Coordinates of N, CA and C in Angstrom, one line a residue:
M1 N 47.4 -3.5 26.4 CA 47.4 -4.3 25.1 C 46.1 -5.1 25.0
K2 N 45.7 -5.7 26.1 CA 44.4 -6.5 26.1 C 43.2 -5.6 25.9
K3 N 43.3 -4.4 26.5 CA 42.2 -3.4 26.3 C 42.1 -3.0 24.9
N4 N 43.2 -2.8 24.2 CA 43.1 -2.4 22.8 C 42.6 -3.5 21.9
N5 N 43.0 -4.8 22.3 CA 42.4 -5.9 21.5 C 40.9 -6.1 21.7
L6 N 40.5 -5.8 22.9 CA 39.0 -5.9 23.2 C 38.3 -4.8 22.4
I7 N 38.8 -3.6 22.4 CA 38.2 -2.5 21.6 C 38.2 -2.9 20.1
L8 N 39.3 -3.4 19.6 CA 39.3 -3.8 18.2 C 38.3 -4.9 17.9
L9 N 38.3 -5.9 18.8 CA 37.3 -7.0 18.6 C 35.9 -6.4 18.6
G10 N 35.6 -5.5 19.5 CA 34.3 -4.9 19.5 C 33.9 -4.2 18.2
L11 N 34.9 -3.4 17.7 CA 34.6 -2.7 16.4 C 34.4 -3.7 15.3
V12 N 35.2 -4.8 15.3 CA 35.0 -5.8 14.2 C 33.6 -6.4 14.3
L13 N 33.2 -6.8 15.5 CA 31.9 -7.4 15.7 C 30.8 -6.5 15.3
T14 N 30.9 -5.2 15.7 CA 29.9 -4.2 15.3 C 29.8 -4.1 13.8
F15 N 31.0 -4.0 13.1 CA 31.0 -3.9 11.7 C 30.3 -5.1 11.0
I16 N 30.6 -6.3 11.5 CA 30.0 -7.5 11.0 C 28.5 -7.5 11.1
L17 N 28.0 -7.2 12.3 CA 26.6 -7.1 12.6 C 25.9 -6.1 11.8
T18 N 26.5 -4.9 11.6 CA 25.9 -3.9 10.8 C 25.8 -4.3 9.3
S19 N 26.9 -4.9 8.8 CA 26.9 -5.4 7.5 C 25.8 -6.5 7.2
F20 N 25.6 -7.3 8.2 CA 24.6 -8.4 8.1 C 23.2 -7.8 8.0
L21 N 22.9 -6.8 8.9 CA 21.6 -6.2 8.9 C 21.3 -5.5 7.5
V22 N 22.3 -4.7 7.0 CA 22.2 -4.0 5.8 C 21.9 -5.0 4.6
N23 N 22.8 -6.0 4.6 CA 22.6 -7.0 3.5 C 21.3 -7.7 3.6
H24 N 20.8 -8.0 4.8 CA 19.5 -8.7 5.0 C 18.4 -7.8 4.4
Q25 N 18.5 -6.5 4.7 CA 17.5 -5.6 4.2 C 17.5 -5.6 2.7
Q26 N 18.7 -5.5 2.1 CA 18.8 -5.4 0.7 C 18.4 -6.7 -0.1
N27 N 18.7 -7.9 0.6 CA 18.4 -9.1 -0.1 C 17.0 -9.6 0.0
T28 N 16.2 -8.9 0.8 CA 14.8 -9.2 0.9 C 14.1 -8.5 -0.3
S29 N 13.7 -9.2 -1.3 CA 13.1 -8.6 -2.5 C 11.8 -8.1 -2.2
N30 N 11.3 -7.1 -2.9 CA 10.0 -6.5 -2.8 C 9.0 -7.3 -3.6
P31 N 8.0 -8.0 -2.9 CA 7.1 -8.8 -3.6 C 6.2 -8.1 -4.6
I32 N 6.0 -6.8 -4.3 CA 5.2 -6.0 -5.3 C 5.9 -5.9 -6.6
D33 N 7.2 -5.6 -6.6 CA 8.0 -5.6 -7.8 C 8.0 -6.9 -8.5
D34 N 8.1 -8.0 -7.8 CA 8.1 -9.3 -8.4 C 6.8 -9.6 -9.1
I35 N 5.7 -9.2 -8.4 CA 4.3 -9.5 -9.0 C 4.2 -8.7 -10.3
L36 N 4.6 -7.4 -10.2 CA 4.4 -6.5 -11.4 C 5.3 -7.0 -12.6
A37 N 6.5 -7.5 -12.2 CA 7.4 -8.0 -13.3 C 6.9 -9.2 -14.0
K38 N 6.2 -10.0 -13.2 CA 5.7 -11.3 -13.8 C 4.3 -11.2 -14.4
T39 N 3.7 -10.0 -14.4 CA 2.4 -9.8 -15.0 C 2.6 -9.4 -16.4
S40 N 2.1 -10.1 -17.4 CA 2.2 -9.8 -18.8 C 1.2 -8.6 -19.1
N41 N 1.5 -8.0 -20.2 CA 0.7 -6.8 -20.6 C -0.7 -7.2 -20.9
D42 N -1.0 -8.4 -21.4 CA -2.3 -8.8 -21.7 C -3.2 -9.0 -20.5
K43 N -2.6 -8.9 -19.3 CA -3.4 -9.0 -18.0 C -3.6 -7.6 -17.4
L44 N -3.1 -6.6 -18.1 CA -3.4 -5.2 -17.5 C -4.8 -4.7 -17.9
P45 N -5.3 -3.8 -17.0 CA -4.7 -3.2 -15.8 C -4.7 -4.2 -14.6
I46 N -3.6 -4.0 -13.8 CA -3.5 -4.8 -12.6 C -3.5 -3.8 -11.4
S47 N -4.2 -4.3 -10.3 CA -4.2 -3.6 -9.1 C -3.8 -4.5 -7.9
I48 N -2.9 -4.0 -7.1 CA -2.4 -4.8 -6.0 C -2.8 -4.1 -4.7
V49 N -3.5 -4.8 -3.8 CA -4.1 -4.3 -2.6 C -3.4 -5.0 -1.4
L50 N -3.1 -4.2 -0.4 CA -2.5 -4.7 0.8 C -3.7 -5.4 1.6
Y51 N -3.6 -6.7 1.7 CA -4.7 -7.5 2.2 C -4.5 -7.9 3.7
D52 N -3.3 -8.1 4.1 CA -3.0 -8.6 5.4 C -1.5 -8.3 5.7
M53 N -1.2 -8.3 7.0 CA 0.2 -8.2 7.4 C 0.5 -8.9 8.7
D54 N 1.8 -9.2 8.9 CA 2.1 -9.9 10.2 C 3.6 -9.7 10.4
T55 N 4.0 -9.9 11.6 CA 5.4 -9.9 12.0 C 5.7 -11.0 13.0
R56 N 6.8 -11.6 12.9 CA 7.2 -12.7 13.8 C 8.6 -12.5 14.3
Q57 N 8.8 -13.0 15.5 CA 10.2 -12.9 16.1 C 11.1 -13.9 15.3
G58 N 12.2 -13.3 14.8 CA 13.1 -14.1 14.1 C 14.3 -14.5 14.9
D59 N 15.5 -14.4 14.4 CA 16.7 -14.8 15.1 C 17.1 -13.6 16.0
A60 N 18.3 -13.7 16.6 CA 18.7 -12.7 17.6 C 18.9 -11.3 17.1
T61 N 19.0 -11.2 15.8 CA 19.3 -9.9 15.2 C 18.2 -9.2 14.4
E62 N 17.2 -10.0 14.0 CA 16.2 -9.4 13.1 C 14.9 -10.1 13.2
D63 N 13.8 -9.4 13.4 CA 12.4 -10.0 13.3 C 12.1 -10.2 11.9
K64 N 11.0 -10.9 11.6 CA 10.6 -11.2 10.3 C 9.2 -10.5 10.0
Y65 N 9.1 -9.9 8.8 CA 7.9 -9.2 8.4 C 7.3 -9.7 7.2
F66 N 5.9 -9.7 7.1 CA 5.2 -10.3 6.0 C 4.0 -9.5 5.6
H67 N 3.8 -9.5 4.3 CA 2.6 -9.0 3.7 C 1.8 -10.0 2.9
K68 N 0.5 -9.9 2.9 CA -0.3 -10.7 2.0 C -1.0 -9.7 1.1
Y69 N -1.1 -10.0 -0.2 CA -1.7 -9.1 -1.2 C -2.9 -9.7 -1.9
K70 N -3.8 -8.9 -2.3 CA -4.9 -9.3 -3.2 C -4.5 -8.7 -4.6
V71 N -4.4 -9.5 -5.5 CA -3.9 -9.1 -6.9 C -5.1 -9.3 -7.8
I72 N -5.5 -8.2 -8.5 CA -6.6 -8.2 -9.5 C -6.0 -7.9 -10.8
T73 N -6.1 -8.8 -11.8 CA -5.7 -8.5 -13.2 C -6.9 -8.3 -14.1
N74 N -6.7 -7.6 -15.2 CA -7.8 -7.3 -16.1 C -8.9 -6.6 -15.3
V75 N -8.5 -5.6 -14.5 CA -9.5 -5.0 -13.6 C -10.8 -4.5 -14.3
N76 N -10.6 -3.9 -15.5 CA -11.8 -3.3 -16.1 C -12.5 -4.2 -17.1
A77 N -12.2 -5.5 -17.1 CA -12.8 -6.5 -18.1 C -13.4 -7.7 -17.3
P78 N -14.7 -7.6 -16.9 CA -15.3 -8.6 -16.1 C -15.2 -10.1 -16.6
Q79 N -15.1 -10.2 -17.9 CA -15.0 -11.6 -18.4 C -13.6 -12.2 -18.2
K80 N -12.6 -11.3 -18.1 CA -11.2 -11.8 -18.0 C -10.7 -11.6 -16.6
R81 N -11.4 -10.7 -15.8 CA -10.8 -10.4 -14.5 C -10.6 -11.6 -13.6
K82 N -9.4 -11.5 -12.9 CA -9.1 -12.6 -12.0 C -8.5 -12.0 -10.7
T83 N -9.0 -12.5 -9.6 CA -8.6 -12.0 -8.3 C -7.9 -13.2 -7.6
T84 N -6.7 -13.0 -7.1 CA -5.9 -14.0 -6.4 C -5.4 -13.3 -5.1
T85 N -5.2 -14.1 -4.1 CA -4.7 -13.7 -2.8 C -3.4 -14.4 -2.6
T86 N -2.3 -13.7 -2.4 CA -1.0 -14.4 -2.2 C -0.9 -15.0 -0.8
D87 N 0.1 -15.8 -0.6 CA 0.5 -16.3 0.7 C 1.1 -15.1 1.4
F88 N 1.5 -15.3 2.7 CA 2.3 -14.3 3.4 C 3.7 -14.3 2.8
L89 N 4.1 -13.1 2.3 CA 5.4 -13.0 1.6 C 6.3 -12.2 2.4
P90 N 7.6 -12.6 2.5 CA 8.5 -11.8 3.4 C 8.9 -10.4 2.8
I91 N 8.9 -9.4 3.6 CA 9.3 -8.1 3.2 C 10.4 -7.6 4.2
N92 N 11.0 -6.5 3.8 CA 12.0 -5.9 4.8 C 11.3 -5.0 5.7
R93 N 11.9 -4.7 6.8 CA 11.3 -3.8 7.9 C 10.9 -2.5 7.4
E94 N 11.7 -1.9 6.5 CA 11.5 -0.6 6.0 C 10.1 -0.5 5.2
D95 N 9.9 -1.5 4.4 CA 8.6 -1.6 3.6 C 7.5 -1.9 4.5
F96 N 7.7 -2.7 5.6 CA 6.6 -2.9 6.5 C 6.2 -1.7 7.2
V97 N 7.2 -0.9 7.7 CA 6.9 0.4 8.4 C 6.2 1.4 7.5
K98 N 6.7 1.5 6.2 CA 6.2 2.4 5.3 C 4.7 2.1 5.0
N99 N 4.3 0.9 5.0 CA 3.0 0.5 4.5 C 2.1 0.1 5.7
Y100 N 2.5 0.3 6.9 CA 1.7 -0.1 8.0 C 0.2 0.5 8.0
E101 N 0.1 1.7 7.6 CA -1.2 2.4 7.6 C -2.0 2.2 6.3
N102 N -1.5 1.2 5.4 CA -2.2 1.1 4.1 C -3.0 -0.1 3.9
M103 N -3.5 -0.7 5.0 CA -4.3 -1.9 4.9 C -5.6 -1.6 4.1
G104 N -5.9 -2.5 3.2 CA -7.1 -2.3 2.4 C -7.0 -1.3 1.2
M105 N -5.8 -0.7 1.1 CA -5.6 0.3 0.0 C -4.8 -0.3 -1.1
E106 N -4.9 0.3 -2.3 CA -4.2 -0.1 -3.4 C -2.7 0.4 -3.3
V107 N -1.8 -0.5 -3.2 CA -0.4 -0.1 -3.0 C 0.4 -0.1 -4.3
A108 N -0.2 -0.6 -5.4 CA 0.5 -0.5 -6.7 C -0.5 -0.8 -7.8
S109 N -0.3 -0.2 -8.9 CA -1.1 -0.5 -10.1 C -0.3 -0.3 -11.4
K110 N -0.7 -0.9 -12.4 CA -0.1 -0.8 -13.7 C -1.2 -0.9 -14.8
V111 N -1.2 0.2 -15.6 CA -2.3 0.2 -16.6 C -1.7 0.6 -18.0
M112 N -2.4 0.2 -19.0 CA -2.0 0.6 -20.4 C -2.8 1.9 -20.7
G113 N -2.1 3.0 -20.9 CA -2.7 4.2 -21.1 C -3.2 4.4 -22.5
T114 N -4.1 5.4 -22.7 CA -4.6 5.7 -24.0 C -3.6 6.1 -25.0
D115 N -2.4 6.5 -24.5 CA -1.3 6.9 -25.3 C -0.4 5.7 -25.8
G116 N -0.9 4.5 -25.3 CA -0.1 3.3 -25.7 C 1.0 3.0 -24.8
N117 N 1.3 3.8 -23.8 CA 2.4 3.6 -22.9 C 1.8 3.0 -21.6
I118 N 2.7 2.2 -20.9 CA 2.4 1.6 -19.6 C 2.6 2.6 -18.5
H119 N 1.6 2.8 -17.6 CA 1.8 3.7 -16.5 C 1.8 3.0 -15.2
L120 N 2.8 3.1 -14.4 CA 3.0 2.4 -13.2 C 2.9 3.4 -12.0
N121 N 2.1 3.0 -11.0 CA 1.9 3.8 -9.8 C 2.1 3.0 -8.6
K122 N 3.0 3.4 -7.7 CA 3.3 2.7 -6.5 C 3.1 3.6 -5.3
V123 N 2.2 4.6 -5.4 CA 1.9 5.4 -4.2 C 0.5 5.0 -3.7
P124 N 0.4 4.6 -2.5 CA -0.8 4.1 -1.9 C -2.0 5.0 -2.1
A125 N -3.2 4.5 -2.4 CA -4.4 5.3 -2.6 C -5.6 4.4 -2.3
P126 N -6.7 5.0 -2.0 CA -7.9 4.2 -1.8 C -8.3 3.5 -3.1
L127 N -9.0 2.4 -3.0 CA -9.4 1.6 -4.1 C -10.0 2.5 -5.2
G128 N -9.5 2.4 -6.4 CA -10.1 3.0 -7.6 C -9.7 4.4 -7.8
Y129 N -9.1 5.1 -6.8 CA -8.8 6.5 -6.9 C -7.7 6.8 -8.0
A130 N -6.7 6.0 -8.2 CA -5.6 6.3 -9.0 C -6.0 6.2 -10.5
N131 N -6.9 5.3 -10.9 CA -7.1 5.1 -12.3 C -8.5 5.1 -12.8
Y132 N -9.5 5.0 -11.9 CA -10.9 4.8 -12.4 C -11.9 5.9 -12.0
I133 N -11.9 6.2 -10.7 CA -12.7 7.2 -10.2 C -12.2 8.6 -10.8
G134 N -13.2 9.4 -11.2 CA -12.8 10.6 -11.9 C -12.4 10.5 -13.3
N135 N -12.3 9.3 -13.8 CA -12.0 9.0 -15.2 C -13.3 8.9 -16.0
T136 N -13.6 9.8 -16.9 CA -14.9 9.8 -17.6 C -15.1 8.6 -18.5
E137 N -14.1 7.8 -18.7 CA -14.2 6.6 -19.5 C -15.1 5.6 -18.7
Y138 N -15.1 5.8 -17.4 CA -15.7 4.8 -16.5 C -17.0 5.3 -15.8
G139 N -17.3 6.6 -15.9 CA -18.4 7.1 -15.2 C -18.5 8.6 -15.2
Q140 N -19.2 9.2 -14.3 CA -19.4 10.6 -14.3 C -19.7 11.1 -12.9
W141 N -19.6 12.4 -12.7 CA -20.0 13.0 -11.4 C -21.5 13.4 -11.5
K142 N -22.2 13.0 -10.4 CA -23.6 13.3 -10.3 C -23.9 14.1 -9.0
T143 N -25.1 14.6 -8.9 CA -25.4 15.4 -7.7 C -26.5 14.8 -6.9
N144 N -26.3 14.6 -5.6 CA -27.3 14.0 -4.8 C -28.4 15.0 -4.3
N145 N -29.3 14.6 -3.5 CA -30.4 15.5 -3.1 C -29.9 16.6 -2.2
E146 N -28.8 16.5 -1.6 CA -28.2 17.5 -0.8 C -27.4 18.5 -1.6
G147 N -27.3 18.3 -2.9 CA -26.5 19.2 -3.7 C -25.0 18.9 -3.8
R148 N -24.7 17.7 -3.3 CA -23.3 17.3 -3.2 C -22.9 16.4 -4.4
S149 N -21.8 16.7 -5.0 CA -21.4 15.9 -6.2 C -20.6 14.7 -5.8
Y150 N -21.0 13.5 -6.4 CA -20.4 12.2 -6.1 C -20.2 11.5 -7.3
W151 N -19.3 10.5 -7.2 CA -18.9 9.7 -8.4 C -19.8 8.5 -8.6
A152 N -20.3 8.3 -9.9 CA -21.1 7.2 -10.2 C -20.5 6.5 -11.5
F153 N -20.3 5.2 -11.3 CA -19.8 4.4 -12.5 C -20.9 4.2 -13.5
A154 N -20.5 4.2 -14.8 CA -21.4 3.9 -15.8 C -21.9 2.5 -15.7
G155 N -23.1 2.2 -16.4 CA -23.7 0.9 -16.3 C -22.8 -0.3 -16.6
K156 N -22.0 -0.2 -17.6 CA -21.2 -1.3 -18.0 C -20.0 -1.5 -17.0
Y157 N -19.8 -0.5 -16.2 CA -18.7 -0.6 -15.2 C -19.2 -0.6 -13.7
M158 N -20.5 -1.0 -13.6 CA -21.1 -1.0 -12.2 C -20.3 -2.0 -11.3
F159 N -19.7 -3.0 -11.9 CA -19.0 -4.0 -11.1 C -17.8 -3.3 -10.4
L160 N -17.3 -2.2 -10.9 CA -16.2 -1.5 -10.3 C -16.7 -0.8 -9.0
S161 N -18.0 -0.4 -9.0 CA -18.6 0.2 -7.9 C -18.6 -0.7 -6.7
T162 N -19.0 -2.0 -7.0 CA -19.0 -3.0 -6.0 C -17.6 -3.4 -5.5
M163 N -16.6 -3.5 -6.5 CA -15.3 -3.9 -6.2 C -14.6 -2.8 -5.3
F164 N -14.9 -1.6 -5.5 CA -14.2 -0.5 -4.8 C -15.1 0.0 -3.6
H165 N -16.2 -0.7 -3.4 CA -17.1 -0.4 -2.2 C -17.6 1.1 -2.3
V166 N -17.8 1.6 -3.5 CA -18.3 3.0 -3.6 C -19.7 3.1 -3.2
E167 N -20.5 2.0 -3.4 CA -21.9 2.1 -3.0 C -22.1 2.4 -1.5
D168 N -21.3 1.8 -0.7 CA -21.4 2.0 0.8 C -20.5 3.2 1.2
Y169 N -19.5 3.5 0.5 CA -18.6 4.6 0.9 C -18.4 5.5 -0.4
P170 N -19.4 6.4 -0.6 CA -19.4 7.3 -1.7 C -18.1 8.1 -1.8
V171 N -17.7 8.4 -3.0 CA -16.6 9.3 -3.3 C -17.1 10.7 -3.7
Y172 N -16.9 11.7 -2.9 CA -17.4 13.0 -3.2 C -16.4 13.8 -3.9
R173 N -16.9 14.7 -4.8 CA -16.0 15.4 -5.7 C -15.0 16.3 -5.0
D174 N -15.4 16.9 -3.9 CA -14.5 17.8 -3.2 C -13.3 17.1 -2.6
S175 N -13.6 15.9 -2.1 CA -12.5 15.1 -1.5 C -11.6 14.5 -2.6
Y176 N -12.2 14.1 -3.7 CA -11.4 13.6 -4.8 C -10.5 14.6 -5.5
T177 N -11.1 15.8 -5.6 CA -10.3 17.0 -6.1 C -9.1 17.2 -5.3
N178 N -9.2 17.2 -4.0 CA -8.1 17.3 -3.1 C -7.1 16.3 -3.3
Y179 N -7.5 15.0 -3.5 CA -6.6 13.9 -3.8 C -5.8 14.2 -5.1
R180 N -6.5 14.6 -6.2 CA -5.9 14.8 -7.4 C -4.9 15.9 -7.4
R181 N -5.2 17.0 -6.7 CA -4.4 18.2 -6.7 C -3.1 18.0 -5.8
N182 N -3.3 17.3 -4.7 CA -2.3 17.3 -3.7 C -1.6 16.0 -3.3
Y183 N -2.2 14.9 -3.9 CA -1.7 13.6 -3.5 C -1.4 12.6 -4.6
H184 N -2.1 12.7 -5.7 CA -2.0 11.7 -6.8 C -0.6 11.6 -7.3
R185 N -0.1 10.3 -7.1 CA 1.3 10.0 -7.5 C 2.4 10.7 -6.8
Q186 N 2.0 11.3 -5.7 CA 3.0 12.1 -4.9 C 3.1 11.5 -3.5
R187 N 2.0 11.3 -2.8 CA 2.0 10.8 -1.4 C 0.7 10.1 -1.1
A188 N 0.7 9.2 -0.1 CA -0.4 8.4 0.2 C -1.6 9.3 0.6
Y189 N -2.8 8.9 0.3 CA -4.0 9.7 0.6 C -4.9 8.8 1.4
Y190 N -5.4 9.3 2.6 CA -6.2 8.6 3.5 C -7.6 9.2 3.7
G191 N -7.8 10.4 3.1 CA -9.1 11.0 3.3 C -9.2 11.4 4.8
S192 N -10.4 11.9 5.2 CA -10.6 12.2 6.6 C -12.0 12.3 6.9
I193 N -12.3 11.8 8.2 CA -13.6 12.0 8.8 C -13.4 12.6 10.1
G194 N -13.5 13.9 10.2 CA -13.1 14.7 11.4 C -11.6 14.6 11.5
T195 N -11.1 14.1 12.6 CA -9.7 13.9 12.8 C -9.2 12.5 12.4
R196 N -10.0 11.7 11.9 CA -9.7 10.3 11.7 C -9.5 10.1 10.2
H197 N -8.7 9.0 9.8 CA -8.6 8.6 8.4 C -9.8 8.0 8.0
R198 N -10.2 8.3 6.7 CA -11.4 7.6 6.1 C -10.9 6.2 5.6
Y199 N -9.7 6.1 5.1 CA -9.2 4.9 4.5 C -7.9 4.5 5.3
G200 N -7.5 3.2 5.0 CA -6.2 2.8 5.6 C -6.4 2.0 6.9
T201 N -5.3 1.5 7.4 CA -5.3 0.7 8.6 C -6.1 1.3 9.8
G202 N -7.0 0.5 10.3 CA -7.8 1.0 11.5 C -9.0 1.8 11.1
S203 N -9.2 2.2 9.9 CA -10.3 3.1 9.5 C -11.6 2.2 9.4
R204 N -12.7 2.9 9.5 CA -14.0 2.1 9.4 C -14.1 1.4 8.1
F205 N -13.6 2.1 7.0 CA -13.6 1.4 5.7 C -12.8 0.1 5.7
S206 N -11.6 0.2 6.2 CA -10.8 -1.0 6.3 C -11.4 -2.1 7.1
R207 N -11.9 -1.7 8.3 CA -12.5 -2.7 9.2 C -13.7 -3.4 8.6
N208 N -14.5 -2.6 7.9 CA -15.8 -3.2 7.4 C -15.6 -3.9 6.1
T209 N -14.5 -3.7 5.4 CA -14.4 -4.3 4.1 C -13.3 -5.4 4.1
A210 N -12.5 -5.5 5.2 CA -11.5 -6.5 5.2 C -12.1 -7.9 5.4
R211 N -11.5 -8.8 4.7 CA -11.9 -10.2 4.7 C -10.8 -11.2 5.2
S212 N -9.7 -10.6 5.6 CA -8.6 -11.4 6.0 C -8.6 -11.9 7.4
G213 N -9.4 -11.3 8.3 CA -9.4 -11.6 9.7 C -8.4 -10.9 10.5
F214 N -7.7 -9.9 9.9 CA -6.6 -9.2 10.5 C -7.0 -8.6 11.8
Y215 N -8.1 -7.9 11.8 CA -8.5 -7.1 13.0 C -8.9 -8.0 14.2
A216 N -9.4 -9.2 13.9 CA -9.8 -10.1 15.0 C -8.7 -11.0 15.4
S217 N -7.5 -10.8 14.9 CA -6.4 -11.8 15.2 C -5.3 -11.1 16.0
D218 N -4.3 -11.9 16.4 CA -3.2 -11.4 17.1 C -2.2 -10.6 16.1
R219 N -2.4 -10.8 14.8 CA -1.6 -10.2 13.8 C -1.7 -8.7 14.0
S220 N -2.9 -8.2 14.3 CA -3.2 -6.8 14.4 C -2.3 -6.2 15.5
S221 N -2.3 -6.8 16.7 CA -1.5 -6.2 17.8 C 0.0 -6.4 17.5
R222 N 0.4 -7.5 16.9 CA 1.8 -7.7 16.6 C 2.3 -6.6 15.6
A223 N 1.5 -6.3 14.6 CA 1.9 -5.3 13.6 C 1.9 -4.0 14.2
R224 N 0.9 -3.6 15.1 CA 0.9 -2.3 15.7 C 2.1 -2.1 16.6
Q225 N 2.5 -3.2 17.3 CA 3.6 -3.1 18.2 C 4.9 -2.9 17.4
A226 N 5.1 -3.6 16.3 CA 6.3 -3.4 15.5 C 6.3 -2.0 14.9
Y227 N 5.2 -1.5 14.5 CA 5.2 -0.1 14.0 C 5.5 0.9 15.0
K228 N 5.0 0.7 16.2 CA 5.4 1.6 17.3 C 6.8 1.6 17.6
Q229 N 7.4 0.4 17.6 CA 8.8 0.2 17.9 C 9.7 0.8 16.9
H230 N 9.4 0.7 15.6 CA 10.3 1.1 14.5 C 9.9 2.3 13.8
G231 N 8.6 2.7 13.9 CA 8.1 3.8 13.1 C 8.7 5.1 13.4
S232 N 9.1 5.3 14.6 CA 9.7 6.6 15.0 C 11.2 6.6 14.8
S233 N 11.8 5.5 14.4 CA 13.2 5.4 14.2 C 13.7 6.4 13.2
R234 N 14.9 6.9 13.4 CA 15.4 7.9 12.4 C 15.6 7.4 11.0
Y235 N 15.6 6.1 10.9 CA 15.8 5.5 9.6 C 14.5 5.5 8.8
F236 N 13.4 5.6 9.5 CA 12.1 5.5 8.8 C 11.2 6.7 9.0
R237 N 11.8 7.8 9.6 CA 11.0 9.0 9.9 C 10.6 9.6 8.6
S238 N 9.3 10.1 8.5 CA 8.8 10.7 7.2 C 8.1 12.0 7.5
D239 N 7.5 12.5 6.5 CA 6.8 13.8 6.6 C 5.3 13.6 6.9
N240 N 4.8 12.4 7.1 CA 3.4 12.2 7.3 C 3.2 11.1 8.3
R241 N 2.0 10.9 8.8 CA 1.7 10.0 9.9 C 1.9 8.5 9.5
S242 N 1.8 8.2 8.2 CA 1.9 6.8 7.8 C 3.2 6.2 8.0
G243 N 4.3 6.9 8.1 CA 5.6 6.4 8.1 C 6.1 6.0 6.7
Y244 N 5.3 6.5 5.7 CA 5.6 6.2 4.3 C 6.5 7.3 3.7
S245 N 7.7 7.1 3.4 CA 8.6 8.1 3.0 C 8.5 8.3 1.5
F246 N 8.4 9.5 1.0 CA 8.3 9.7 -0.4 C 9.6 10.4 -1.0
R247 N 10.6 10.5 -0.2 CA 11.8 11.2 -0.6 C 13.0 10.2 -0.7
S248 N 12.8 9.0 0.0 CA 14.0 8.2 0.2 C 14.3 7.4 -1.1
R249 N 13.2 7.0 -1.8 CA 13.4 6.1 -3.0 C 12.5 6.6 -4.1
G250 N 13.0 7.0 -5.2 CA 12.3 7.7 -6.2 C 11.2 6.8 -6.9
E251 N 11.3 5.5 -6.8 CA 10.3 4.7 -7.5 C 8.9 4.8 -6.9
Y252 N 8.8 5.3 -5.7 CA 7.5 5.4 -5.1 C 6.7 6.5 -5.7
F253 N 7.3 7.3 -6.5 CA 6.5 8.3 -7.2 C 5.7 7.7 -8.4
G254 N 6.0 6.5 -8.8 CA 5.4 6.0 -10.0 C 6.1 6.6 -11.2
K255 N 5.6 6.2 -12.4 CA 6.1 6.6 -13.7 C 5.0 7.0 -14.6

């Protein structure tokens, strides 16, 4: 009888703990959704960049995860453009793992299209790729001395070249074509330099353009350890190295 009671007690405690963890994940709102919802249409286009990340030991059942974002409103209007950096905002473990490799990348954008409709994208991409590079409203493809085609912003939009670091990290047409055909609004794109990522966490681009101090701090090792611990979990396994799942939740495809 006592044995049965102990088994029953164990099952009840397991159920309570599981319910707590599930509810905790669900009750942690997504800061990106909150930012987008609070941004009025007169501040579009908006770009949200993953600026920093951290994780801290929480209570006995769950660690705590945080993101810091750089939010740029009126991206294409220098007189109105405003850049703000958020505080560290709590996120759930799933979103932390999904976005571990997206440091320095645009993780969300919202623009007013020429058709008068609002276009939302929440698939991570290098800065400028989703809406500006390759868009003839903002520039054109030119050919360098080696015969390679690269993107050049028009004079009135040269500030975008600086904002997206295109001057130091040129965007070549063959790479961008690959992005448009195989990644745009479908899955995260990191480019490649040999076997390494050109963009994203740990890339030379991210290390050289980051201003948050992430790579020189303990946050870097804490985040890496958390990703190693949870990134291979069956709950977060994906079809790409980033841990970013594109099949689990439809909103990541954008609209």
